Coordinates of C-alpha atoms in Angstrom, one line a residue:
G1 CA 96.2 23.9 170.8
I2 CA 98.7 24.4 173.4
G3 CA 98.6 25.7 177.1
E4 CA 98.6 25.0 180.3
S5 CA 96.7 23.5 182.8
S6 CA 96.6 21.7 186.6
H7 CA 96.1 17.9 184.9
L8 CA 97.5 18.2 181.8
G9 CA 100.9 20.6 182.7
E10 CA 102.6 21.7 179.4
G11 CA 99.7 20.4 176.9
T12 CA 98.3 20.3 174.0
F13 CA 95.0 19.7 172.1
V14 CA 93.3 18.8 168.7
A15 CA 90.0 19.7 168.2
I16 CA 87.6 18.6 164.9
A17 CA 84.6 20.7 164.7
T18 CA 81.6 21.4 162.6
L19 CA 80.1 24.4 162.4
N20 CA 76.5 25.0 161.0
L21 CA 76.4 28.6 159.2
T22 CA 73.0 27.5 157.3
T23 CA 70.7 28.4 160.5
P24 CA 70.3 32.4 161.8
P25 CA 72.8 32.8 164.8
P26 CA 73.5 31.4 167.4
F27 CA 75.7 28.8 164.9
N28 CA 75.8 25.4 166.4
L29 CA 79.1 23.6 166.7
F30 CA 80.0 19.8 167.7
G31 CA 82.8 17.7 167.4
T32 CA 85.3 16.1 169.0
A33 CA 89.0 16.6 170.8
T34 CA 91.7 15.0 172.1
F35 CA 94.1 16.4 174.9
Y36 CA 97.6 15.8 175.6
A37 CA 99.5 15.9 178.6
A38 CA 102.9 16.5 178.9
N39 CA 104.1 13.3 179.4
G40 CA 101.5 11.9 176.6
D41 CA 98.6 10.4 178.6
T42 CA 95.5 11.7 176.6
F43 CA 91.7 12.2 177.1
F44 CA 89.1 12.4 174.9
T45 CA 86.1 14.7 174.4
E46 CA 82.8 15.0 172.7
F47 CA 82.0 18.8 172.1
T48 CA 78.6 20.6 171.3
G49 CA 78.7 24.7 171.5
T50 CA 77.4 28.0 170.4
S51 CA 79.2 30.6 168.0
T52 CA 77.7 34.0 168.2
P53 CA 78.7 37.0 166.4
V54 CA 79.4 40.1 168.3
G55 CA 80.6 42.6 165.9
N56 CA 83.1 43.0 163.7
G57 CA 84.1 39.7 162.6
V58 CA 84.5 38.8 166.2
L59 CA 82.7 35.3 167.7
S60 CA 82.0 34.7 171.1
V61 CA 82.3 30.7 171.2
V62 CA 81.2 28.4 174.2
I63 CA 82.0 24.8 173.9
N64 CA 80.8 21.5 176.2
H65 CA 83.0 19.0 176.4
T66 CA 82.3 15.7 177.8
I67 CA 85.2 13.3 178.7
K68 CA 85.0 10.1 177.3
G69 CA 88.1 8.6 178.7
G70 CA 91.6 8.3 177.5
A71 CA 95.1 6.8 177.7
G72 CA 97.8 6.4 180.6
R73 CA 96.4 7.9 183.9
F74 CA 93.1 9.3 181.8
E75 CA 92.2 6.0 180.9
N76 CA 88.5 5.7 182.4
A77 CA 88.3 9.5 182.9
T78 CA 84.8 11.0 183.0
G79 CA 83.7 14.6 183.6
N80 CA 82.8 17.9 181.9
I81 CA 84.4 20.8 180.7
V82 CA 84.1 24.4 179.1
G83 CA 86.0 26.1 176.9
V84 CA 85.3 30.5 176.5
A85 CA 86.6 32.3 173.6
M86 CA 86.3 35.1 171.6
A87 CA 87.3 34.1 168.1
N88 CA 88.0 36.3 164.7
P89 CA 88.1 34.0 161.8
A90 CA 90.3 36.3 160.0
V91 CA 93.6 35.8 162.9
P92 CA 94.7 32.4 163.5
T93 CA 95.1 32.5 167.1
G94 CA 93.3 33.3 170.2
T95 CA 92.9 32.0 173.8
T96 CA 90.2 29.7 175.1
T97 CA 89.5 29.6 178.5
Y98 CA 88.3 26.1 180.0
E99 CA 87.1 25.5 183.7
G100 CA 86.0 21.8 184.7
T101 CA 86.0 18.7 186.2
I102 CA 87.9 15.4 185.4
S103 CA 88.0 11.9 187.6
Y104 CA 90.4 9.8 187.0

């Protein structure tokens, strides 16, 4: 993903997620993510969340990230961020809004 934030500037992120579709909704998901600042500094997260169908193929997604360190100025980073999105697997683009705290 790409975006802008107060601590990263124009940044990017890569998330590797596993979504469990073998149970009734809401579906559980988990994984890891790396967030990249404009200057190349990074922080890492582990996350869990839920993906809930809301109709017409759209899913309401809530992801809870725990920050687990990083590199550069984020080397000893800690904190929590929550991502919220409406996702449609048939459309490869969308918007995720993140809010939370980071200490470094």
